Amino acid sequence: MSEYLPGLAGVPATQSNISSIDGEKGILAYRGYNISDLVENSTFEETALLLLDGELPSKSELDDFDRQLRGERKIKYNIREIMKNLPPTGHPMEMLQTAVAGLGTFYSGSHVLTDGYQREDIFYVHLMSVKIISRMATIVAAWQHVRNGYDPVEPRRDLSHAANFMYMLQGNEPDPMTTRVMEACLIMHAEHTINASTFAAMVAASTLASPFLVVAAAIGTLAGPLHGGANQRVVEMLEEIGRPENVRDWLDMKLEEKEKIWGMGHREYKTKDPRAIILQKMMVEWAEKKGNLSPMFETALELESACENELGPKGVYPNVDYYSGILYTEMGIPPDQFTAIFAVSRVAGWMAHWREQLSDNRIFRPTQIYTGHPSREYIPLDDR
Amino acid sequence: MSEYLPGLAGVPATQSNISSIDGEKGILAYRGYNISDLVENSTFEETALLLLDGELPSKSELDDFDRQLRGERKIKYNIREIMKNLPPTGHPMEMLQTAVAGLGTFYSGSHVLTDGYQREDIFYVHLMSVKIISRMATIVAAWQHVRNGYDPVEPRRDLSHAANFMYMLQGNEPDPMTTRVMEACLIMHAEHTINASTFAAMVAASTLASPFLVVAAAIGTLAGPLHGGANQRVVEMLEEIGRPENVRDWLDMKLEEKEKIWGMGHREYKTKDPRAIILQKMMVEWAEKKGNLSPMFETALELESACENELGPKGVYPNVDYYSGILYTEMGIPPDQFTAIFAVSRVAGWMAHWREQLSDNRIFRPTQIYTGHPSREYIPLDDR
């Protein structure tokens, strides 16, 4: 039997060609393409298709995919009714798991997967990926309105995935800078090797469960505060600090008490998270273009430079959650929606791993080290 | 880095004291108690509490737990409305995932778990376990009526968990034999070490996600045809055979073509599945008491004895799915509900593993062997 490593840390659970991380050099690549190049040159639509298919698409392949995504943006009134039956206090991630699982009932038994991925499965896998990627954006945006007692904003076909998402979320067409930041965030969060939610998707997929069941399992896992909830915590932390002039004292206190500072450091990266570098630039650009910064934004800039001095030498840098939380807040997005937006992006990676799992499947059934009672005799209730 | 073993076969993912399997001797034990003793002497309520707490309860502990379960049987009309918005063709497992996730939105943020399981968390964990175990039975039974266009049958407080489940499912109080078989099935399916759905629950739990998110992830995994769907397939297979006199020819053909025979063999047991031995006895008893057997039942008996001769010497025996599928059919339960009943039982084990995971948590993040492209240069769309 192999050695027991808690959390399966360092244990290979799959062979994968979807993404890679070089933690020493601070490189994240999807299918071999550096994340910085993708953010600079690509779109979410192209990146999603790259993740799903393995290669950068041709112009006509991309056009087809884009058209398919635009065509799948509507959700049935049943899904809206389901949302209306959830309390407004329900967390967006819990709502999202409910809605995606509910969506799955409409495609029940539409295709039976078998062990041994067939040519004819590819069409199904592609179609379901389109449906789920497209509609998750609609669902998350719709909840913002439904939970406040309003009807959702209908999707528009003339906008890109990122722009339409912001439009549906906020009810007006986003400016180019906002669209660019959302596009970058959707690209950057789409995939990150075998994290807990992707792994949960793989485990569910390995039983040949439907993609809706698989994605709902992944959503349930991403929702945990140790996984997808960090950028929401960053904003709560900044609110706690309050103003830029409080940063130094607050940081000294936290460091002395050895408490966690949200949005700092990453298990995988020994150097600065490449996604954080991109977002940091965008934050500066945002500040220059928009001006009139909120106290939170000023506080974040101050905390960032204080941490750079104090923690940088120890190899601890602000991570992707740090900047995305701040930018989302400036964009007017409520903090409890951050993880749901993460899911709207990450679903592209989940679908890619679903497809990869099917192509060479073996059901996940690790073993355990039994540490419990040896065989013992049942004692009747009256004798206990 | 450890060796790569597909499906993590043989890789220990946890230390656990909940259940153990001796595949050589054919023994399954919960907390050290042999499954045969539990089926003979215990109830589902007592077994669930044993799984959750680790010890057989005292009379007053069991009474409390039983009262709590009975008190949590009702579901909100919101959950019923959600069900009404799902198509009747939706699979019970997809409905169940939707409803459990939806239920979670009503307890959003009711308790925040942190790494480092505290004394005050135990009350929350127990309360949520009661709510989820109790209501999943109601939800599965309710769907049987809602999908046919009828209002669900209200739960009764004067019946045991097993009897009330059958009552809610079928609208009339079950006879003692039916209750006993359902009770035995609920006890026997409640736990089985680290299978795929339990593992998915552990992965989700390791991010400190709420128990509803965790159970919905497990449901999505159990729903896969390679995992929980086998007993439904047994019935479809028996329908395909049609009559007892067709068994021999059908079996010869299948064996010649080396095709899978559903409900035969089990990865963990080298000898007969201990749960199958119990159910086989119940099947014989059922046949004696009820008489007037269906052709499917006769076919099943015939196939069983044919397989015993042909496959027994190779160590392949009918497993728990084989007998449960047949007994459920005789009880008038539609085949697509079998896996949902499995979930109604297994949720006790999932909750026990959730609690165990929290008590010594580390987020699951295995690694991958990257087999993809090395770094490559982005090519602009127009140059492709």
PDB file of N, CA and C in Angstrom, chain A residues 7-8 11 13-14 16-17 19 31-33 41 46 54-55 57 78 85 87 91 94 98 101-102 105 108 194 207 209 220-221 224-226 268 365-369 371-372 376-378 384, chain B residues 7-8 11 13-14 16-17 19 31-33 41 46 54-55 57 78 85 87 91 94 98 101-102 105 108 194 207 220-221 224-226 268 365-372 376-378 384:
ATOM      1  N   GLY A   7      -4.756  14.825   2.788  1.00  0.00           N
ATOM      2  CA  GLY A   7      -5.164  15.689   1.684  1.00  0.00           C
ATOM      3  C   GLY A   7      -4.603  15.243   0.341  1.00  0.00           C
ATOM      4  N   LEU A   8      -4.023  14.041   0.320  1.00  0.00           N
ATOM      5  CA  LEU A   8      -3.388  13.497  -0.900  1.00  0.00           C
ATOM      6  C   LEU A   8      -2.343  14.461  -1.465  1.00  0.00           C
ATOM      7  N   VAL A  11       0.279  13.550  -4.126  1.00  0.00           N
ATOM      8  CA  VAL A  11      -0.092  12.261  -4.719  1.00  0.00           C
ATOM      9  C   VAL A  11      -0.700  12.515  -6.100  1.00  0.00           C
ATOM     10  N   ALA A  13      -3.106  12.150  -8.981  1.00  0.00           N
ATOM     11  CA  ALA A  13      -4.434  11.553  -9.112  1.00  0.00           C
ATOM     12  C   ALA A  13      -4.825  11.385 -10.573  1.00  0.00           C
ATOM     13  N   THR A  14      -4.025  11.954 -11.467  1.00  0.00           N
ATOM     14  CA  THR A  14      -4.369  11.861 -12.885  1.00  0.00           C
ATOM     15  C   THR A  14      -3.179  12.226 -13.758  1.00  0.00           C
ATOM     16  N   SER A  16      -2.687  14.542 -16.965  1.00  0.00           N
ATOM     17  CA  SER A  16      -3.515  15.586 -17.555  1.00  0.00           C
ATOM     18  C   SER A  16      -2.704  16.444 -18.504  1.00  0.00           C
ATOM     19  N   ASN A  17      -3.333  16.878 -19.593  1.00  0.00           N
ATOM     20  CA  ASN A  17      -2.632  17.795 -20.490  1.00  0.00           C
ATOM     21  C   ASN A  17      -3.360  19.133 -20.624  1.00  0.00           C
ATOM     22  N   SER A  19      -3.557  21.909 -18.089  1.00  0.00           N
ATOM     23  CA  SER A  19      -2.823  23.097 -17.637  1.00  0.00           C
ATOM     24  C   SER A  19      -1.611  22.682 -16.813  1.00  0.00           C
ATOM     25  N   ARG A  31      -2.847  24.516 -21.733  1.00  0.00           N
ATOM     26  CA  ARG A  31      -2.488  23.806 -22.974  1.00  0.00           C
ATOM     27  C   ARG A  31      -1.166  24.316 -23.544  1.00  0.00           C
ATOM     28  N   GLY A  32      -0.279  24.746 -22.664  1.00  0.00           N
ATOM     29  CA  GLY A  32       1.040  25.227 -23.089  1.00  0.00           C
ATOM     30  C   GLY A  32       1.131  26.731 -23.281  1.00  0.00           C
ATOM     31  N   TYR A  33      -0.010  27.417 -23.305  1.00  0.00           N
ATOM     32  CA  TYR A  33       0.000  28.866 -23.535  1.00  0.00           C
ATOM     33  C   TYR A  33       0.013  29.623 -22.207  1.00  0.00           C
ATOM     34  N   ASN A  41      -4.104  38.609 -25.284  1.00  0.00           N
ATOM     35  CA  ASN A  41      -4.508  38.425 -26.680  1.00  0.00           C
ATOM     36  C   ASN A  41      -5.835  37.708 -26.908  1.00  0.00           C
ATOM     37  N   GLU A  46     -12.488  32.098 -26.600  1.00  0.00           N
ATOM     38  CA  GLU A  46     -11.377  31.372 -27.218  1.00  0.00           C
ATOM     39  C   GLU A  46     -10.655  30.505 -26.184  1.00  0.00           C
ATOM     40  N   GLY A  54      -8.155  21.612 -26.696  1.00  0.00           N
ATOM     41  CA  GLY A  54      -6.711  21.368 -26.625  1.00  0.00           C
ATOM     42  C   GLY A  54      -5.877  22.226 -27.546  1.00  0.00           C
ATOM     43  N   GLU A  55      -6.509  22.869 -28.525  1.00  0.00           N
ATOM     44  CA  GLU A  55      -5.761  23.707 -29.470  1.00  0.00           C
ATOM     45  C   GLU A  55      -6.474  25.049 -29.639  1.00  0.00           C
ATOM     46  N   PRO A  57      -8.442  27.602 -31.549  1.00  0.00           N
ATOM     47  CA  PRO A  57      -9.369  27.351 -32.659  1.00  0.00           C
ATOM     48  C   PRO A  57      -9.042  28.197 -33.892  1.00  0.00           C
ATOM     49  N   ASN A  78     -38.767  27.751 -15.539  1.00  0.00           N
ATOM     50  CA  ASN A  78     -38.720  26.814 -14.404  1.00  0.00           C
ATOM     51  C   ASN A  78     -37.532  27.102 -13.498  1.00  0.00           C
ATOM     52  N   ASN A  85     -38.116  30.397  -5.326  1.00  0.00           N
ATOM     53  CA  ASN A  85     -38.471  29.628  -4.140  1.00  0.00           C
ATOM     54  C   ASN A  85     -37.323  29.469  -3.154  1.00  0.00           C
ATOM     55  N   PRO A  87     -34.710  31.378  -0.463  1.00  0.00           N
ATOM     56  CA  PRO A  87     -34.731  32.615   0.320  1.00  0.00           C
ATOM     57  C   PRO A  87     -33.663  33.587  -0.191  1.00  0.00           C
ATOM     58  N   HIS A  91     -26.925  31.773  -0.195  1.00  0.00           N
ATOM     59  CA  HIS A  91     -25.662  32.184  -0.809  1.00  0.00           C
ATOM     60  C   HIS A  91     -25.696  31.883  -2.316  1.00  0.00           C
ATOM     61  N   GLU A  94     -24.836  28.385  -3.254  1.00  0.00           N
ATOM     62  CA  GLU A  94     -25.861  27.386  -2.942  1.00  0.00           C
ATOM     63  C   GLU A  94     -26.977  27.456  -3.986  1.00  0.00           C
ATOM     64  N   THR A  98     -28.039  24.547  -6.773  1.00  0.00           N
ATOM     65  CA  THR A  98     -29.445  24.166  -6.944  1.00  0.00           C
ATOM     66  C   THR A  98     -29.879  24.310  -8.404  1.00  0.00           C
ATOM     67  N   ALA A 101     -28.102  21.818 -10.830  1.00  0.00           N
ATOM     68  CA  ALA A 101     -28.670  20.478 -10.637  1.00  0.00           C
ATOM     69  C   ALA A 101     -30.072  20.427 -11.252  1.00  0.00           C
ATOM     70  N   GLY A 102     -30.844  21.481 -11.034  1.00  0.00           N
ATOM     71  CA  GLY A 102     -32.194  21.538 -11.584  1.00  0.00           C
ATOM     72  C   GLY A 102     -32.187  21.513 -13.109  1.00  0.00           C
ATOM     73  N   THR A 105     -32.087  18.100 -14.738  1.00  0.00           N
ATOM     74  CA  THR A 105     -33.276  17.245 -14.846  1.00  0.00           C
ATOM     75  C   THR A 105     -33.930  17.362 -16.228  1.00  0.00           C
ATOM     76  N   SER A 108     -32.242  14.698 -18.605  1.00  0.00           N
ATOM     77  CA  SER A 108     -32.112  13.385 -17.970  1.00  0.00           C
ATOM     78  C   SER A 108     -32.090  12.278 -19.021  1.00  0.00           C
ATOM     79  N   ILE A 194      -5.239  20.521 -10.683  1.00  0.00           N
ATOM     80  CA  ILE A 194      -6.162  19.697  -9.895  1.00  0.00           C
ATOM     81  C   ILE A 194      -6.385  20.298  -8.500  1.00  0.00           C
ATOM     82  N   THR A 207     -17.743   8.248 -12.274  1.00  0.00           N
ATOM     83  CA  THR A 207     -18.854   7.298 -12.148  1.00  0.00           C
ATOM     84  C   THR A 207     -19.774   7.366 -13.373  1.00  0.00           C
ATOM     85  N   ALA A 209     -21.468   9.984 -14.200  1.00  0.00           N
ATOM     86  CA  ALA A 209     -22.605  10.855 -13.894  1.00  0.00           C
ATOM     87  C   ALA A 209     -22.736  11.925 -14.982  1.00  0.00           C
ATOM     88  N   GLY A 220     -20.348  22.669  -5.232  1.00  0.00           N
ATOM     89  CA  GLY A 220     -20.424  22.425  -3.800  1.00  0.00           C
ATOM     90  C   GLY A 220     -19.056  22.456  -3.137  1.00  0.00           C
ATOM     91  N   THR A 221     -18.050  22.051  -3.886  1.00  0.00           N
ATOM     92  CA  THR A 221     -16.683  22.009  -3.356  1.00  0.00           C
ATOM     93  C   THR A 221     -16.015  23.372  -3.426  1.00  0.00           C
ATOM     94  N   GLY A 224     -16.691  26.061  -0.536  1.00  0.00           N
ATOM     95  CA  GLY A 224     -16.088  26.034   0.795  1.00  0.00           C
ATOM     96  C   GLY A 224     -15.155  27.206   1.030  1.00  0.00           C
ATOM     97  N   PRO A 225     -15.186  27.772   2.225  1.00  0.00           N
ATOM     98  CA  PRO A 225     -14.349  28.952   2.507  1.00  0.00           C
ATOM     99  C   PRO A 225     -12.849  28.703   2.347  1.00  0.00           C
ATOM    100  N   LEU A 226     -12.392  27.458   2.459  1.00  0.00           N
ATOM    101  CA  LEU A 226     -10.964  27.205   2.256  1.00  0.00           C
ATOM    102  C   LEU A 226     -10.589  27.193   0.775  1.00  0.00           C
ATOM    103  N   GLU A 268       0.841  26.991  -4.312  1.00  0.00           N
ATOM    104  CA  GLU A 268       1.527  26.503  -5.512  1.00  0.00           C
ATOM    105  C   GLU A 268       2.700  27.389  -5.937  1.00  0.00           C
ATOM    106  N   ARG A 365     -11.643   5.257  -6.427  1.00  0.00           N
ATOM    107  CA  ARG A 365     -11.956   4.547  -5.197  1.00  0.00           C
ATOM    108  C   ARG A 365     -10.665   4.314  -4.435  1.00  0.00           C
ATOM    109  N   PRO A 366     -10.195   5.395  -3.786  1.00  0.00           N
ATOM    110  CA  PRO A 366      -8.996   5.219  -2.965  1.00  0.00           C
ATOM    111  C   PRO A 366      -9.327   4.315  -1.782  1.00  0.00           C
ATOM    112  N   THR A 367      -8.345   4.024  -0.980  1.00  0.00           N
ATOM    113  CA  THR A 367      -8.580   3.172   0.167  1.00  0.00           C
ATOM    114  C   THR A 367      -8.424   3.989   1.454  1.00  0.00           C
ATOM    115  N   GLN A 368      -8.572   3.331   2.577  1.00  0.00           N
ATOM    116  CA  GLN A 368      -8.459   4.007   3.869  1.00  0.00           C
ATOM    117  C   GLN A 368      -7.516   3.218   4.774  1.00  0.00           C
ATOM    118  N   ILE A 369      -6.999   3.887   5.769  1.00  0.00           N
ATOM    119  CA  ILE A 369      -6.316   3.183   6.844  1.00  0.00           C
ATOM    120  C   ILE A 369      -7.316   3.102   7.982  1.00  0.00           C
ATOM    121  N   THR A 371      -8.687   2.781  11.437  1.00  0.00           N
ATOM    122  CA  THR A 371      -8.133   3.060  12.768  1.00  0.00           C
ATOM    123  C   THR A 371      -9.177   2.812  13.856  1.00  0.00           C
ATOM    124  N   GLY A 372     -10.257   2.125  13.478  1.00  0.00           N
ATOM    125  CA  GLY A 372     -11.370   1.969  14.417  1.00  0.00           C
ATOM    126  C   GLY A 372     -11.312   0.684  15.223  1.00  0.00           C
ATOM    127  N   ARG A 376     -16.401  -6.337  17.274  1.00  0.00           N
ATOM    128  CA  ARG A 376     -16.950  -6.421  18.637  1.00  0.00           C
ATOM    129  C   ARG A 376     -18.394  -6.903  18.578  1.00  0.00           C
ATOM    130  N   GLU A 377     -18.823  -7.404  19.696  1.00  0.00           N
ATOM    131  CA  GLU A 377     -20.113  -8.066  19.807  1.00  0.00           C
ATOM    132  C   GLU A 377     -21.236  -7.042  19.996  1.00  0.00           C
ATOM    133  N   TYR A 378     -22.343  -7.223  19.303  1.00  0.00           N
ATOM    134  CA  TYR A 378     -23.498  -6.342  19.465  1.00  0.00           C
ATOM    135  C   TYR A 378     -24.127  -6.550  20.844  1.00  0.00           C
ATOM    136  N   ARG A 384     -27.449  -2.237  27.691  1.00  0.00           N
ATOM    137  CA  ARG A 384     -26.409  -1.206  27.617  1.00  0.00           C
ATOM    138  C   ARG A 384     -26.389  -0.322  28.846  1.00  0.00           C
TER     139      ARG A 384
ATOM    140  N   GLY B   7      -7.374   6.005 -10.763  1.00  0.00           N
ATOM    141  CA  GLY B   7      -8.496   5.869  -9.842  1.00  0.00           C
ATOM    142  C   GLY B   7      -8.060   5.849  -8.386  1.00  0.00           C
ATOM    143  N   LEU B   8      -6.791   6.155  -8.146  1.00  0.00           N
ATOM    144  CA  LEU B   8      -6.211   6.127  -6.786  1.00  0.00           C
ATOM    145  C   LEU B   8      -6.415   4.754  -6.125  1.00  0.00           C
ATOM    146  N   VAL B  11      -4.587   3.568  -2.950  1.00  0.00           N
ATOM    147  CA  VAL B  11      -3.944   4.726  -2.322  1.00  0.00           C
ATOM    148  C   VAL B  11      -4.769   5.149  -1.102  1.00  0.00           C
ATOM    149  N   ALA B  13      -6.525   7.476   1.282  1.00  0.00           N
ATOM    150  CA  ALA B  13      -6.902   8.890   1.218  1.00  0.00           C
ATOM    151  C   ALA B  13      -7.281   9.420   2.593  1.00  0.00           C
ATOM    152  N   THR B  14      -7.407   8.535   3.566  1.00  0.00           N
ATOM    153  CA  THR B  14      -7.809   8.978   4.897  1.00  0.00           C
ATOM    154  C   THR B  14      -7.520   7.909   5.936  1.00  0.00           C
ATOM    155  N   SER B  16      -9.600   6.327   8.954  1.00  0.00           N
ATOM    156  CA  SER B  16     -11.021   6.347   9.289  1.00  0.00           C
ATOM    157  C   SER B  16     -11.357   5.256  10.291  1.00  0.00           C
ATOM    158  N   ASN B  17     -12.270   5.562  11.192  1.00  0.00           N
ATOM    159  CA  ASN B  17     -12.709   4.511  12.120  1.00  0.00           C
ATOM    160  C   ASN B  17     -14.201   4.239  12.005  1.00  0.00           C
ATOM    161  N   SER B  19     -15.986   2.408   9.224  1.00  0.00           N
ATOM    162  CA  SER B  19     -16.354   1.054   8.808  1.00  0.00           C
ATOM    163  C   SER B  19     -15.150   0.314   8.264  1.00  0.00           C
ATOM    164  N   ARG B  31     -18.230   0.513  12.693  1.00  0.00           N
ATOM    165  CA  ARG B  31     -17.691   0.803  14.035  1.00  0.00           C
ATOM    166  C   ARG B  31     -17.374  -0.497  14.795  1.00  0.00           C
ATOM    167  N   GLY B  32     -16.994  -1.528  14.057  1.00  0.00           N
ATOM    168  CA  GLY B  32     -16.634  -2.800  14.686  1.00  0.00           C
ATOM    169  C   GLY B  32     -17.770  -3.810  14.768  1.00  0.00           C
ATOM    170  N   TYR B  33     -19.010  -3.367  14.493  1.00  0.00           N
ATOM    171  CA  TYR B  33     -20.153  -4.281  14.581  1.00  0.00           C
ATOM    172  C   TYR B  33     -20.467  -4.877  13.213  1.00  0.00           C
ATOM    173  N   ASN B  41     -30.452  -7.194  14.640  1.00  0.00           N
ATOM    174  CA  ASN B  41     -30.831  -6.648  15.948  1.00  0.00           C
ATOM    175  C   ASN B  41     -31.136  -5.156  15.985  1.00  0.00           C
ATOM    176  N   GLU B  46     -30.868   3.482  14.964  1.00  0.00           N
ATOM    177  CA  GLU B  46     -29.752   3.154  15.839  1.00  0.00           C
ATOM    178  C   GLU B  46     -28.446   3.055  15.045  1.00  0.00           C
ATOM    179  N   GLY B  54     -20.191   6.863  16.814  1.00  0.00           N
ATOM    180  CA  GLY B  54     -19.109   5.909  17.037  1.00  0.00           C
ATOM    181  C   GLY B  54     -19.433   4.802  18.018  1.00  0.00           C
ATOM    182  N   GLU B  55     -20.490   4.951  18.798  1.00  0.00           N
ATOM    183  CA  GLU B  55     -20.857   3.934  19.786  1.00  0.00           C
ATOM    184  C   GLU B  55     -22.352   3.636  19.690  1.00  0.00           C
ATOM    185  N   PRO B  57     -25.892   3.670  20.950  1.00  0.00           N
ATOM    186  CA  PRO B  57     -26.464   4.642  21.888  1.00  0.00           C
ATOM    187  C   PRO B  57     -27.146   3.969  23.080  1.00  0.00           C
ATOM    188  N   ASN B  78     -41.601  25.462  -0.331  1.00  0.00           N
ATOM    189  CA  ASN B  78     -40.651  25.921  -1.349  1.00  0.00           C
ATOM    190  C   ASN B  78     -39.981  24.739  -2.049  1.00  0.00           C
ATOM    191  N   ASN B  85     -41.347  22.370 -10.451  1.00  0.00           N
ATOM    192  CA  ASN B  85     -40.750  23.029 -11.608  1.00  0.00           C
ATOM    193  C   ASN B  85     -39.735  22.160 -12.351  1.00  0.00           C
ATOM    194  N   PRO B  87     -39.093  18.699 -14.662  1.00  0.00           N
ATOM    195  CA  PRO B  87     -39.909  17.861 -15.548  1.00  0.00           C
ATOM    196  C   PRO B  87     -40.090  16.464 -14.932  1.00  0.00           C
ATOM    197  N   HIS B  91     -34.545  12.467 -13.516  1.00  0.00           N
ATOM    198  CA  HIS B  91     -34.192  11.294 -12.716  1.00  0.00           C
ATOM    199  C   HIS B  91     -34.271  11.639 -11.223  1.00  0.00           C
ATOM    200  N   GLU B  94     -31.242  13.283  -9.820  1.00  0.00           N
ATOM    201  CA  GLU B  94     -31.055  14.679 -10.232  1.00  0.00           C
ATOM    202  C   GLU B  94     -31.988  15.580  -9.426  1.00  0.00           C
ATOM    203  N   THR B  98     -30.933  18.501  -6.625  1.00  0.00           N
ATOM    204  CA  THR B  98     -31.529  19.829  -6.690  1.00  0.00           C
ATOM    205  C   THR B  98     -32.184  20.205  -5.359  1.00  0.00           C
ATOM    206  N   ALA B 101     -29.632  20.633  -2.427  1.00  0.00           N
ATOM    207  CA  ALA B 101     -28.919  21.902  -2.604  1.00  0.00           C
ATOM    208  C   ALA B 101     -29.856  23.064  -2.262  1.00  0.00           C
ATOM    209  N   GLY B 102     -31.102  22.977  -2.715  1.00  0.00           N
ATOM    210  CA  GLY B 102     -32.077  24.024  -2.431  1.00  0.00           C
ATOM    211  C   GLY B 102     -32.332  24.166  -0.935  1.00  0.00           C
ATOM    212  N   THR B 105     -29.953  26.402   0.980  1.00  0.00           N
ATOM    213  CA  THR B 105     -30.052  27.870   0.935  1.00  0.00           C
ATOM    214  C   THR B 105     -30.815  28.410   2.151  1.00  0.00           C
ATOM    215  N   SER B 108     -28.181  29.038   5.026  1.00  0.00           N
ATOM    216  CA  SER B 108     -26.978  29.710   4.559  1.00  0.00           C
ATOM    217  C   SER B 108     -26.315  30.490   5.687  1.00  0.00           C
ATOM    218  N   ILE B 194     -14.562   3.932   1.815  1.00  0.00           N
ATOM    219  CA  ILE B 194     -14.340   5.090   0.928  1.00  0.00           C
ATOM    220  C   ILE B 194     -14.683   4.749  -0.520  1.00  0.00           C
ATOM    221  N   THR B 207     -13.132  21.466   2.123  1.00  0.00           N
ATOM    222  CA  THR B 207     -13.071  22.907   1.875  1.00  0.00           C
ATOM    223  C   THR B 207     -13.930  23.660   2.903  1.00  0.00           C
ATOM    224  N   GLY B 220     -24.469  13.666  -6.528  1.00  0.00           N
ATOM    225  CA  GLY B 220     -24.061  13.749  -7.934  1.00  0.00           C
ATOM    226  C   GLY B 220     -23.117  12.623  -8.319  1.00  0.00           C
ATOM    227  N   THR B 221     -22.331  12.172  -7.364  1.00  0.00           N
ATOM    228  CA  THR B 221     -21.356  11.114  -7.630  1.00  0.00           C
ATOM    229  C   THR B 221     -22.005   9.733  -7.564  1.00  0.00           C
ATOM    230  N   GLY B 224     -23.932   8.287 -10.742  1.00  0.00           N
ATOM    231  CA  GLY B 224     -23.286   7.721 -11.929  1.00  0.00           C
ATOM    232  C   GLY B 224     -23.567   6.243 -12.088  1.00  0.00           C
ATOM    233  N   PRO B 225     -23.806   5.797 -13.319  1.00  0.00           N
ATOM    234  CA  PRO B 225     -24.147   4.388 -13.540  1.00  0.00           C
ATOM    235  C   PRO B 225     -23.065   3.407 -13.087  1.00  0.00           C
ATOM    236  N   LEU B 226     -21.805   3.834 -12.997  1.00  0.00           N
ATOM    237  CA  LEU B 226     -20.766   2.922 -12.507  1.00  0.00           C
ATOM    238  C   LEU B 226     -20.811   2.776 -10.993  1.00  0.00           C
ATOM    239  N   GLU B 268     -14.565  -5.373  -3.887  1.00  0.00           N
ATOM    240  CA  GLU B 268     -13.992  -5.484  -2.539  1.00  0.00           C
ATOM    241  C   GLU B 268     -14.017  -6.901  -1.981  1.00  0.00           C
ATOM    242  N   ARG B 365      -6.020  18.186  -2.193  1.00  0.00           N
ATOM    243  CA  ARG B 365      -5.440  18.770  -3.380  1.00  0.00           C
ATOM    244  C   ARG B 365      -4.323  17.857  -3.865  1.00  0.00           C
ATOM    245  N   PRO B 366      -4.721  16.752  -4.530  1.00  0.00           N
ATOM    246  CA  PRO B 366      -3.699  15.876  -5.086  1.00  0.00           C
ATOM    247  C   PRO B 366      -2.983  16.591  -6.224  1.00  0.00           C
ATOM    248  N   THR B 367      -2.022  15.957  -6.794  1.00  0.00           N
ATOM    249  CA  THR B 367      -1.293  16.579  -7.891  1.00  0.00           C
ATOM    250  C   THR B 367      -1.582  15.827  -9.195  1.00  0.00           C
ATOM    251  N   GLN B 368      -0.950  16.250 -10.268  1.00  0.00           N
ATOM    252  CA  GLN B 368      -1.155  15.625 -11.569  1.00  0.00           C
ATOM    253  C   GLN B 368       0.194  15.332 -12.200  1.00  0.00           C
ATOM    254  N   ILE B 369       0.179  14.405 -13.137  1.00  0.00           N
ATOM    255  CA  ILE B 369       1.348  14.228 -13.996  1.00  0.00           C
ATOM    256  C   ILE B 369       1.014  14.946 -15.295  1.00  0.00           C
ATOM    257  N   TYR B 370       1.733  16.025 -15.563  1.00  0.00           N
ATOM    258  CA  TYR B 370       1.411  16.832 -16.740  1.00  0.00           C
ATOM    259  C   TYR B 370       1.955  16.150 -17.993  1.00  0.00           C
ATOM    260  N   THR B 371       1.060  15.871 -18.932  1.00  0.00           N
ATOM    261  CA  THR B 371       1.439  15.154 -20.145  1.00  0.00           C
ATOM    262  C   THR B 371       1.196  16.020 -21.378  1.00  0.00           C
ATOM    263  N   GLY B 372       0.986  17.322 -21.142  1.00  0.00           N
ATOM    264  CA  GLY B 372       0.591  18.194 -22.246  1.00  0.00           C
ATOM    265  C   GLY B 372       1.753  18.896 -22.917  1.00  0.00           C
ATOM    266  N   ARG B 376       4.375  27.052 -25.274  1.00  0.00           N
ATOM    267  CA  ARG B 376       4.349  27.402 -26.703  1.00  0.00           C
ATOM    268  C   ARG B 376       3.821  28.820 -26.867  1.00  0.00           C
ATOM    269  N   GLU B 377       4.159  29.368 -28.019  1.00  0.00           N
ATOM    270  CA  GLU B 377       3.893  30.766 -28.316  1.00  0.00           C
ATOM    271  C   GLU B 377       2.454  30.964 -28.815  1.00  0.00           C
ATOM    272  N   TYR B 378       1.786  31.986 -28.330  1.00  0.00           N
ATOM    273  CA  TYR B 378       0.426  32.301 -28.782  1.00  0.00           C
ATOM    274  C   TYR B 378       0.460  32.778 -30.235  1.00  0.00           C
ATOM    275  N   ARG B 384      -3.619  31.958 -37.901  1.00  0.00           N
ATOM    276  CA  ARG B 384      -3.782  30.508 -37.716  1.00  0.00           C
ATOM    277  C   ARG B 384      -4.202  29.820 -38.999  1.00  0.00           C
TER     278      ARG B 384
END
